[in-house]
Tab-separated table of C-alpha atoms and ligand atoms in Angstrom:
chain	number	residue	atom	x	y	z
H	1	UNK	CA	23.674	-47.232	8.739
H	2	UNK	CA	21.662	-47.652	5.541
H	3	UNK	CA	19.299	-44.778	4.858
H	4	UNK	CA	15.659	-45.233	3.848
H	5	UNK	CA	14.260	-43.742	0.640
H	6	UNK	CA	11.864	-40.848	1.241
H	7	UNK	CA	8.787	-40.094	-0.840
H	8	UNK	CA	5.984	-37.568	-0.948
H	9	UNK	CA	2.876	-39.526	0.046
H	10	UNK	CA	0.328	-36.760	-0.556
H	11	UNK	CA	0.001	-33.054	-1.287
H	12	UNK	CA	-2.619	-30.380	-0.620
H	13	UNK	CA	-3.053	-26.647	-1.006
H	14	UNK	CA	-5.330	-23.780	-0.146
H	15	UNK	CA	-5.577	-20.264	-1.482
H	16	UNK	CA	-7.896	-17.643	0.048
H	17	UNK	CA	-11.162	-16.727	-1.687
H	18	UNK	CA	-10.550	-12.988	-2.133
H	19	UNK	CA	-9.105	-12.023	-5.531
H	20	UNK	CA	-7.139	-8.785	-5.955
H	21	UNK	CA	-6.632	-7.907	-9.624
H	22	UNK	CA	-4.156	-5.550	-11.255
H	23	UNK	CA	-7.121	-3.264	-11.957
H	24	UNK	CA	-7.841	-3.171	-8.204
H	25	UNK	CA	-4.202	-2.191	-7.566
H	26	UNK	CA	-4.440	0.621	-10.139
H	27	UNK	CA	-6.950	2.210	-7.754
H	28	UNK	CA	-4.607	1.817	-4.752
H	29	UNK	CA	-1.116	2.886	-5.949
H	30	UNK	CA	0.483	4.573	-9.004
H	31	UNK	CA	0.721	1.464	-11.160
H	32	UNK	CA	-0.907	-0.115	-14.206
H	33	UNK	CA	-1.976	-3.537	-15.370
H	34	UNK	CA	0.443	-3.035	-18.263
H	35	UNK	CA	3.422	-2.428	-15.915
H	36	UNK	CA	2.619	-5.319	-13.571
H	37	UNK	CA	1.874	-7.801	-16.385
H	38	UNK	CA	4.914	-6.961	-18.486
H	39	UNK	CA	7.408	-6.642	-15.569
H	40	UNK	CA	6.200	-9.591	-13.483
H	41	UNK	CA	3.643	-11.732	-15.360
H	42	UNK	CA	1.157	-11.374	-12.485
H	43	UNK	CA	-2.513	-10.660	-13.332
H	44	UNK	CA	-4.198	-11.285	-9.996
H	45	UNK	CA	-3.469	-12.675	-6.556
H	46	UNK	CA	-5.355	-14.089	-3.562
H	47	UNK	CA	-5.531	-12.181	-0.297
H	48	UNK	CA	-6.454	-13.582	3.124
H	49	UNK	CA	-9.346	-12.130	5.116
H	50	UNK	CA	-8.624	-9.852	8.034
H	51	UNK	CA	-9.213	-12.709	10.490
H	52	UNK	CA	-7.335	-15.359	8.446
H	53	UNK	CA	-3.795	-16.087	9.713
H	54	UNK	CA	-1.027	-18.391	8.455
H	55	UNK	CA	-2.226	-21.301	10.628
H	56	UNK	CA	-5.723	-21.065	9.114
H	57	UNK	CA	-4.413	-21.360	5.559
H	58	UNK	CA	-1.994	-24.078	6.722
H	59	UNK	CA	-4.868	-26.029	8.293
H	60	UNK	CA	-6.833	-26.293	5.025
H	61	UNK	CA	-3.752	-27.244	2.981
H	62	UNK	CA	-2.669	-29.787	5.614
H	63	UNK	CA	-6.113	-31.431	5.796
H	64	UNK	CA	-6.056	-31.926	2.027
H	65	UNK	CA	-2.509	-33.345	2.047
H	66	UNK	CA	-3.365	-35.741	4.892
H	67	UNK	CA	-6.484	-36.908	3.031
H	68	UNK	CA	-4.535	-37.482	-0.189
H	69	UNK	CA	-1.798	-39.355	1.699
H	70	UNK	CA	-4.476	-41.326	3.604
H	71	UNK	CA	-2.850	-40.342	6.872
H	72	UNK	CA	-4.756	-39.409	10.035
H	73	UNK	CA	-3.506	-36.389	12.026
H	74	UNK	CA	-2.875	-38.694	15.006
H	75	UNK	CA	-0.437	-40.727	12.887
H	76	UNK	CA	1.914	-37.766	12.354
H	77	UNK	CA	5.336	-37.849	14.030
H	78	UNK	CA	6.381	-34.286	13.249
H	79	UNK	CA	4.984	-31.034	11.848
H	80	UNK	CA	7.196	-28.456	10.139
H	81	UNK	CA	5.712	-25.127	9.065
H	82	UNK	CA	7.765	-22.936	6.731
H	83	UNK	CA	6.644	-19.334	6.989
H	84	UNK	CA	7.846	-15.726	7.248
H	85	UNK	CA	4.367	-14.632	8.322
H	86	UNK	CA	3.713	-16.716	11.457
H	87	UNK	CA	0.530	-16.104	13.459
H	88	UNK	CA	2.763	-14.567	16.156
H	89	UNK	CA	6.514	-14.198	16.809
H	90	UNK	CA	5.995	-17.171	19.118
H	91	UNK	CA	4.613	-19.761	19.775
H	92	UNK	CA	5.373	-21.520	16.521
H	93	UNK	CA	2.601	-21.656	13.929
H	94	UNK	CA	3.383	-25.407	13.730
H	95	UNK	CA	2.198	-25.792	17.355
H	96	UNK	CA	-0.998	-23.856	16.616
H	97	UNK	CA	-1.536	-26.093	13.572
H	98	UNK	CA	-0.911	-29.246	15.633
H	99	UNK	CA	-3.751	-28.282	17.964
H	100	UNK	CA	-6.101	-27.334	15.093
H	101	UNK	CA	-5.451	-30.672	13.348
H	102	UNK	CA	-5.834	-32.704	16.523
H	103	UNK	CA	-2.422	-34.301	15.978
H	104	UNK	CA	-0.683	-36.107	18.844
H	105	UNK	CA	1.703	-34.106	21.014
H	106	UNK	CA	4.534	-34.619	18.556
H	107	UNK	CA	7.514	-32.520	17.498
H	108	UNK	CA	6.349	-29.292	15.865
H	109	UNK	CA	8.382	-26.272	14.851
H	110	UNK	CA	8.573	-23.414	12.359
H	111	UNK	CA	11.342	-23.048	9.839
H	112	UNK	CA	12.232	-19.715	8.298
H	113	UNK	CA	14.026	-19.667	4.966
H	114	UNK	CA	11.706	-17.170	3.242
H	115	UNK	CA	10.679	-18.289	-0.256
H	116	UNK	CA	12.975	-21.339	0.001
H	117	UNK	CA	11.166	-22.535	3.142
H	118	UNK	CA	9.169	-25.392	1.621
H	119	UNK	CA	12.237	-27.015	0.078
H	120	UNK	CA	14.257	-26.454	3.269
H	121	UNK	CA	11.363	-28.057	5.187
H	122	UNK	CA	11.158	-31.068	2.869
H	123	UNK	CA	14.923	-31.557	3.141
H	124	UNK	CA	14.996	-31.253	6.947
H	125	UNK	CA	11.978	-33.562	7.348
H	126	UNK	CA	13.479	-36.115	4.950
H	127	UNK	CA	16.481	-36.631	7.221
H	128	UNK	CA	14.249	-37.941	10.029
H	129	UNK	CA	12.511	-40.359	7.648
H	130	UNK	CA	15.774	-41.475	6.009
H	131	UNK	CA	17.398	-42.342	9.354
H	132	UNK	CA	14.279	-44.174	10.578
H	133	UNK	CA	13.675	-41.829	13.507
H	134	UNK	CA	10.193	-40.884	12.212
H	135	UNK	CA	7.762	-42.376	9.673
H	136	UNK	CA	5.268	-39.638	8.875
H	137	UNK	CA	6.002	-35.930	8.662
H	138	UNK	CA	3.800	-33.038	7.569
H	139	UNK	CA	5.604	-30.164	5.859
H	140	UNK	CA	3.495	-27.055	5.291
H	141	UNK	CA	4.407	-23.744	3.674
H	142	UNK	CA	1.914	-21.076	4.624
H	143	UNK	CA	2.156	-17.375	3.913
H	144	UNK	CA	0.015	-14.307	4.458
H	145	UNK	CA	2.338	-11.779	2.809
H	146	UNK	CA	-0.596	-9.362	2.484
H	147	UNK	CA	-0.212	-8.720	6.233
H	148	UNK	CA	3.400	-7.484	5.928
H	149	UNK	CA	3.456	-5.651	2.593
H	150	UNK	CA	3.049	-1.906	2.585
H	151	UNK	CA	-0.108	-1.265	0.561
H	152	UNK	CA	1.285	2.197	-0.239
H	153	UNK	CA	4.523	0.776	-1.723
H	154	UNK	CA	4.076	-0.110	-5.395
H	155	UNK	CA	7.485	-1.851	-5.427
H	156	UNK	CA	6.164	-4.699	-3.287
H	157	UNK	CA	2.372	-4.669	-3.005
H	158	UNK	CA	1.840	-5.693	-6.642
H	159	UNK	CA	3.978	-8.821	-6.235
H	160	UNK	CA	3.210	-10.636	-2.998
H	161	UNK	CA	0.176	-12.751	-2.092
H	162	UNK	CA	-1.235	-15.365	0.267
H	163	UNK	CA	-1.560	-19.148	0.084
H	164	UNK	CA	-0.519	-22.459	1.602
H	165	UNK	CA	0.730	-25.801	0.312
H	166	UNK	CA	1.480	-29.013	2.181
H	167	UNK	CA	3.101	-32.397	1.700
H	168	UNK	CA	3.128	-35.559	3.798
H	169	UNK	CA	6.421	-37.406	3.533
H	170	UNK	CA	7.278	-40.956	4.542
H	171	UNK	CA	9.466	-43.964	3.703
H	172	UNK	CA	9.216	-45.295	0.154
H	173	UNK	CA	8.873	-48.940	-0.761
H	174	UNK	CA	8.801	-48.387	-4.539
H	175	UNK	CA	10.806	-46.264	-6.994
H	176	UNK	CA	9.251	-42.963	-5.832
H	177	UNK	CA	11.812	-40.952	-3.835
H	178	UNK	CA	13.543	-37.663	-3.273
H	179	UNK	CA	16.662	-38.172	-5.388
H	180	UNK	CA	18.665	-35.136	-4.276
H	181	UNK	CA	18.445	-31.891	-2.304
H	182	UNK	CA	20.660	-28.846	-2.444
H	183	UNK	CA	20.351	-25.939	0.003
H	184	UNK	CA	22.248	-22.659	0.055
H	185	UNK	CA	22.321	-19.252	1.748
H	186	UNK	CA	24.266	-15.999	1.674
H	187	UNK	CA	23.678	-13.580	4.541
H	188	UNK	CA	25.590	-10.946	2.557
H	189	UNK	CA	22.268	-10.412	0.772
H	190	UNK	CA	20.230	-10.043	3.976
H	191	UNK	CA	19.405	-6.402	3.163
H	192	UNK	CA	17.839	-7.161	-0.224
H	193	UNK	CA	14.436	-8.075	1.188
H	194	UNK	CA	13.451	-7.723	4.828
H	195	UNK	CA	11.022	-6.480	7.449
H	196	UNK	CA	13.282	-4.171	9.488
H	197	UNK	CA	11.205	-3.779	12.674
H	198	UNK	CA	9.382	-6.059	15.071
H	199	UNK	CA	12.363	-8.249	15.957
H	200	UNK	CA	15.060	-7.835	18.620
H	201	UNK	CA	17.148	-5.432	16.479
H	202	UNK	CA	14.375	-2.885	16.192
H	203	UNK	CA	11.505	-3.820	18.521
H	204	UNK	CA	8.057	-2.621	17.492
H	205	UNK	CA	7.333	0.864	18.805
H	206	UNK	CA	5.178	3.832	17.918
H	207	UNK	CA	8.175	5.196	16.003
H	208	UNK	CA	8.784	2.022	13.934
H	209	UNK	CA	5.116	1.865	13.001
H	210	UNK	CA	5.073	5.551	12.089
H	211	UNK	CA	8.192	4.961	9.915
H	212	UNK	CA	6.457	1.966	8.275
H	213	UNK	CA	9.425	-0.225	9.271
H	214	UNK	CA	7.156	-3.155	10.165
H	215	UNK	CA	6.465	-3.580	6.431
H	216	UNK	CA	8.560	-5.434	3.874
H	217	UNK	CA	11.319	-3.487	2.093
H	218	UNK	CA	12.789	-4.853	-1.115
H	219	UNK	CA	15.608	-3.981	-3.509
H	220	UNK	CA	13.866	-5.674	-6.418
H	221	UNK	CA	16.402	-5.038	-9.125
H	222	UNK	CA	19.409	-6.468	-7.224
H	223	UNK	CA	17.298	-9.368	-6.017
H	224	UNK	CA	16.338	-10.154	-9.589
H	225	UNK	CA	19.924	-10.702	-10.697
H	226	UNK	CA	20.849	-12.661	-7.557
H	227	UNK	CA	17.759	-14.867	-7.961
H	228	UNK	CA	18.609	-15.868	-11.528
H	229	UNK	CA	22.217	-16.731	-10.630
H	230	UNK	CA	21.316	-18.638	-7.455
H	231	UNK	CA	18.506	-20.661	-9.041
H	232	UNK	CA	20.706	-21.730	-11.947
H	233	UNK	CA	23.481	-22.735	-9.525
H	234	UNK	CA	21.039	-24.686	-7.314
H	235	UNK	CA	19.532	-26.527	-10.291
H	236	UNK	CA	22.930	-27.623	-11.572
H	237	UNK	CA	23.997	-28.723	-8.084
H	238	UNK	CA	20.865	-30.799	-7.436
H	239	UNK	CA	20.980	-32.416	-10.889
H	240	UNK	CA	24.665	-33.211	-10.482
H	241	UNK	CA	24.091	-34.763	-7.057
H	242	UNK	CA	21.375	-36.953	-8.618
H	243	UNK	CA	23.607	-37.838	-11.573
H	244	UNK	CA	21.109	-36.246	-13.921
H	245	UNK	CA	21.110	-33.852	-16.881
H	246	UNK	CA	18.589	-31.093	-17.524
H	247	UNK	CA	17.198	-33.216	-20.390
H	248	UNK	CA	16.183	-35.835	-17.767
H	249	UNK	CA	13.758	-33.378	-16.133
H	250	UNK	CA	10.114	-34.168	-16.956
H	251	UNK	CA	8.549	-31.317	-14.999
H	252	UNK	CA	9.914	-28.137	-13.418
H	253	UNK	CA	8.203	-26.207	-10.621
H	254	UNK	CA	10.186	-23.009	-9.997
H	255	UNK	CA	9.573	-20.362	-7.364
H	256	UNK	CA	7.021	-17.911	-8.741
H	257	UNK	CA	8.661	-14.527	-8.116
H	258	UNK	CA	8.660	-13.074	-11.589
H	259	UNK	CA	7.978	-14.530	-15.058
H	260	UNK	CA	11.170	-12.916	-16.356
H	261	UNK	CA	13.237	-14.697	-13.665
H	262	UNK	CA	11.625	-18.035	-14.601
H	263	UNK	CA	12.186	-17.441	-18.347
H	264	UNK	CA	15.854	-16.555	-17.802
H	265	UNK	CA	16.458	-19.660	-15.643
H	266	UNK	CA	14.606	-22.001	-18.018
H	267	UNK	CA	16.543	-20.660	-21.007
H	268	UNK	CA	19.946	-20.858	-19.323
H	269	UNK	CA	19.427	-24.383	-17.946
H	270	UNK	CA	18.004	-25.544	-21.275
H	271	UNK	CA	14.626	-26.772	-20.041
H	272	UNK	CA	11.604	-26.956	-22.289
H	273	UNK	CA	8.963	-24.246	-21.654
H	274	UNK	CA	6.064	-26.720	-21.870
H	275	UNK	CA	7.428	-28.608	-18.846
H	276	UNK	CA	7.391	-25.542	-16.589
H	277	UNK	CA	4.667	-25.003	-14.002
H	278	UNK	CA	3.354	-21.449	-13.767
H	279	UNK	CA	0.823	-20.179	-11.220
H	280	UNK	CA	2.046	-16.623	-10.656
H	281	UNK	CA	-0.436	-15.190	-13.188
H	282	UNK	CA	-3.299	-16.021	-10.814
H	283	UNK	CA	-1.458	-16.416	-7.503
H	284	UNK	CA	1.374	-13.872	-7.454
H	285	UNK	CA	4.427	-14.568	-5.283
H	286	UNK	CA	3.288	-16.591	-2.261
H	287	UNK	CA	6.856	-16.909	-0.911
H	288	UNK	CA	7.408	-20.394	0.591
H	289	UNK	CA	3.918	-21.462	-0.505
H	290	UNK	CA	4.503	-20.858	-4.238
H	291	UNK	CA	6.272	-24.155	-5.002
H	292	UNK	CA	4.157	-26.077	-2.448
H	293	UNK	CA	0.930	-24.911	-4.103
H	294	UNK	CA	2.487	-25.503	-7.546
H	295	UNK	CA	3.357	-29.084	-6.644
H	296	UNK	CA	-0.180	-29.813	-5.497
H	297	UNK	CA	-1.647	-28.180	-8.622
H	298	UNK	CA	0.663	-30.290	-10.799
H	299	UNK	CA	-0.356	-33.495	-9.009
H	300	UNK	CA	-4.072	-32.680	-9.199
H	301	UNK	CA	-3.767	-31.571	-12.842
H	302	UNK	CA	-1.973	-34.848	-13.684
H	303	UNK	CA	1.043	-32.945	-14.992
H	304	UNK	CA	3.235	-35.394	-13.093
H	305	UNK	CA	3.047	-39.156	-13.567
H	306	UNK	CA	4.682	-42.103	-11.849
H	307	UNK	CA	8.380	-42.288	-12.611
H	308	UNK	CA	8.702	-38.642	-13.746
H	309	UNK	CA	11.731	-36.664	-12.609
H	310	UNK	CA	10.373	-33.496	-11.021
H	311	UNK	CA	12.618	-30.511	-10.321
H	312	UNK	CA	11.637	-27.968	-7.622
H	313	UNK	CA	13.764	-24.827	-7.273
H	314	UNK	CA	13.468	-21.753	-5.040
H	315	UNK	CA	15.116	-18.500	-4.198
H	316	UNK	CA	14.242	-16.132	-1.371
H	317	UNK	CA	15.134	-13.656	1.332
H	318	UNK	CA	18.165	-14.296	3.494
H	319	UNK	CA	19.200	-14.766	0.751
H	320	UNK	CA	18.467	-18.466	0.468
H	321	UNK	CA	18.100	-20.928	-2.362
H	322	UNK	CA	17.210	-24.596	-2.716
H	323	UNK	CA	16.628	-27.252	-5.335
H	324	UNK	CA	15.192	-30.755	-5.024
H	325	UNK	CA	14.855	-33.533	-7.604
H	326	UNK	CA	12.116	-36.092	-7.024
H	327	UNK	CA	11.384	-39.333	-8.840
H	328	UNK	CA	7.606	-39.383	-8.629
X	1	COA	N1	4.109	0.167	-11.081
X	1	COA	C1	4.697	1.094	-11.864
X	1	COA	N2	5.987	1.421	-11.747
X	1	COA	C2	6.722	0.781	-10.820
X	1	COA	C3	6.176	-0.191	-9.971
X	1	COA	C4	4.802	-0.486	-10.126
X	1	COA	N3	4.187	-1.414	-9.369
X	1	COA	N4	7.137	-0.659	-9.153
X	1	COA	C5	8.261	-0.008	-9.470
X	1	COA	N5	8.013	0.861	-10.465
X	1	COA	C6	8.955	1.773	-11.119
X	1	COA	C7	10.137	2.116	-10.263
X	1	COA	O1	9.829	3.144	-9.364
X	1	COA	C8	11.143	2.558	-11.311
X	1	COA	O2	10.855	3.864	-11.687
X	1	COA	P1	12.052	4.908	-11.985
X	1	COA	O3	12.794	4.326	-13.143
X	1	COA	O4	11.311	6.167	-12.275
X	1	COA	O5	12.859	4.943	-10.718
X	1	COA	C9	10.814	1.655	-12.516
X	1	COA	O6	9.486	1.146	-12.273
X	1	COA	C10	11.767	0.484	-12.680
X	1	COA	O7	11.958	-0.138	-11.413
X	1	COA	P2	12.847	-1.413	-11.275
X	1	COA	O8	12.850	-1.826	-9.823
X	1	COA	O9	14.163	-1.234	-11.955
X	1	COA	O10	11.990	-2.468	-12.130
X	1	COA	P3	12.313	-3.943	-12.485
X	1	COA	O11	12.250	-4.150	-13.919
X	1	COA	O12	13.540	-4.450	-11.750
X	1	COA	O13	11.056	-4.716	-11.876
X	1	COA	C11	10.520	-6.033	-9.943
X	1	COA	C12	10.785	-4.641	-10.499
X	1	COA	C13	10.312	-5.904	-8.445
X	1	COA	C14	9.273	-6.569	-10.597
X	1	COA	C15	11.728	-6.965	-10.254
X	1	COA	O14	12.924	-6.301	-9.928
X	1	COA	C16	11.668	-8.264	-9.522
X	1	COA	O15	10.783	-9.072	-9.744
X	1	COA	N6	12.653	-8.518	-8.662
X	1	COA	C17	12.763	-9.747	-7.899
X	1	COA	C18	11.730	-9.773	-6.835
X	1	COA	C19	11.826	-10.969	-5.993
X	1	COA	O16	12.190	-12.011	-6.452
X	1	COA	N7	11.475	-10.769	-4.712
X	1	COA	C20	11.404	-11.657	-3.655
X	1	COA	C21	12.316	-12.796	-3.599
X	1	COA	S1	11.280	-14.141	-3.630
């Protein structure tokens, strides 16, 4: 069977209105703008309203992606939502989004690969397009990390933020295509970042809430080293699969966890700093949404032009990692 080429037909993103600055955080926990800026590169982040859930952010990002792809919700064949902060444990946020968008009763499901979720989602969705089973798929990464971070824990609350990014994918009739995808995971690192309670291992109870186990716990330092190694490995693997060298990359959109992680990866892979997309200064770490929002910003800001080779690389909880090369 010959496989079809898959392209990104349109992107969209949405970040909540409310800005939380490092100065605001100084009033909440024992931290400083100096510490946050120098250790992470983050200056401010966007935080969802109390009544704003992942599907609400996803809806706005999806509407924009559909408009840019000139696709009507009723033309969608499948909806994939990548998130670690779903509206509820179930039903899937993708089903809630399907109803909000007024899409047909098509396949809809959530995918959980933490910060790597958007690239996992693009890769999974691409298989249905490539085989000809479906023609139009919406992939959304939507996160409301502010709802699961412990606002008393300075190790995590200064880093994570909220936002959503979306892409419509479909068959390509020109040179634009996803050239290669590489996905990886290592459950040996499952303890590095997690929300211990609220699942079947430790169901939510008065005790788990009192122990603050329904909030995210992170071993930042270990995660840092693992992230650098995994991202470098994923980049090399995806470039190799596409028969490309790092000098072929025209634009790089890395996961926005920490400026020092990005700098280390860029240096080691030998990419040029001026080709790297950064949004963590204003957006913080939006988990799966970071690269999705970054891609939309790059498209809107005309950082990417037809024919460019665009590299997207992520690392996240699980631990998971992923890298995709696109010819735009
Ligand atoms: N403000 C001030 N001090 C802080 C702080 C904050 N917000 N957070 C932690 N500290 C303190 C620690 O308590 C520690 O103090 P101690 O030496 O007295 O024990 C000190 O700063 C150093 O902590 P450490 O964790 O070693 O710092 P770091 O340089 O590794 O930076 C992270 C911390 C979290 C910024 C960094 O490890 C990181 O970005 N890791 C990867 C995160 C990540 O990618 N997460 C999700 C996957 S997407």
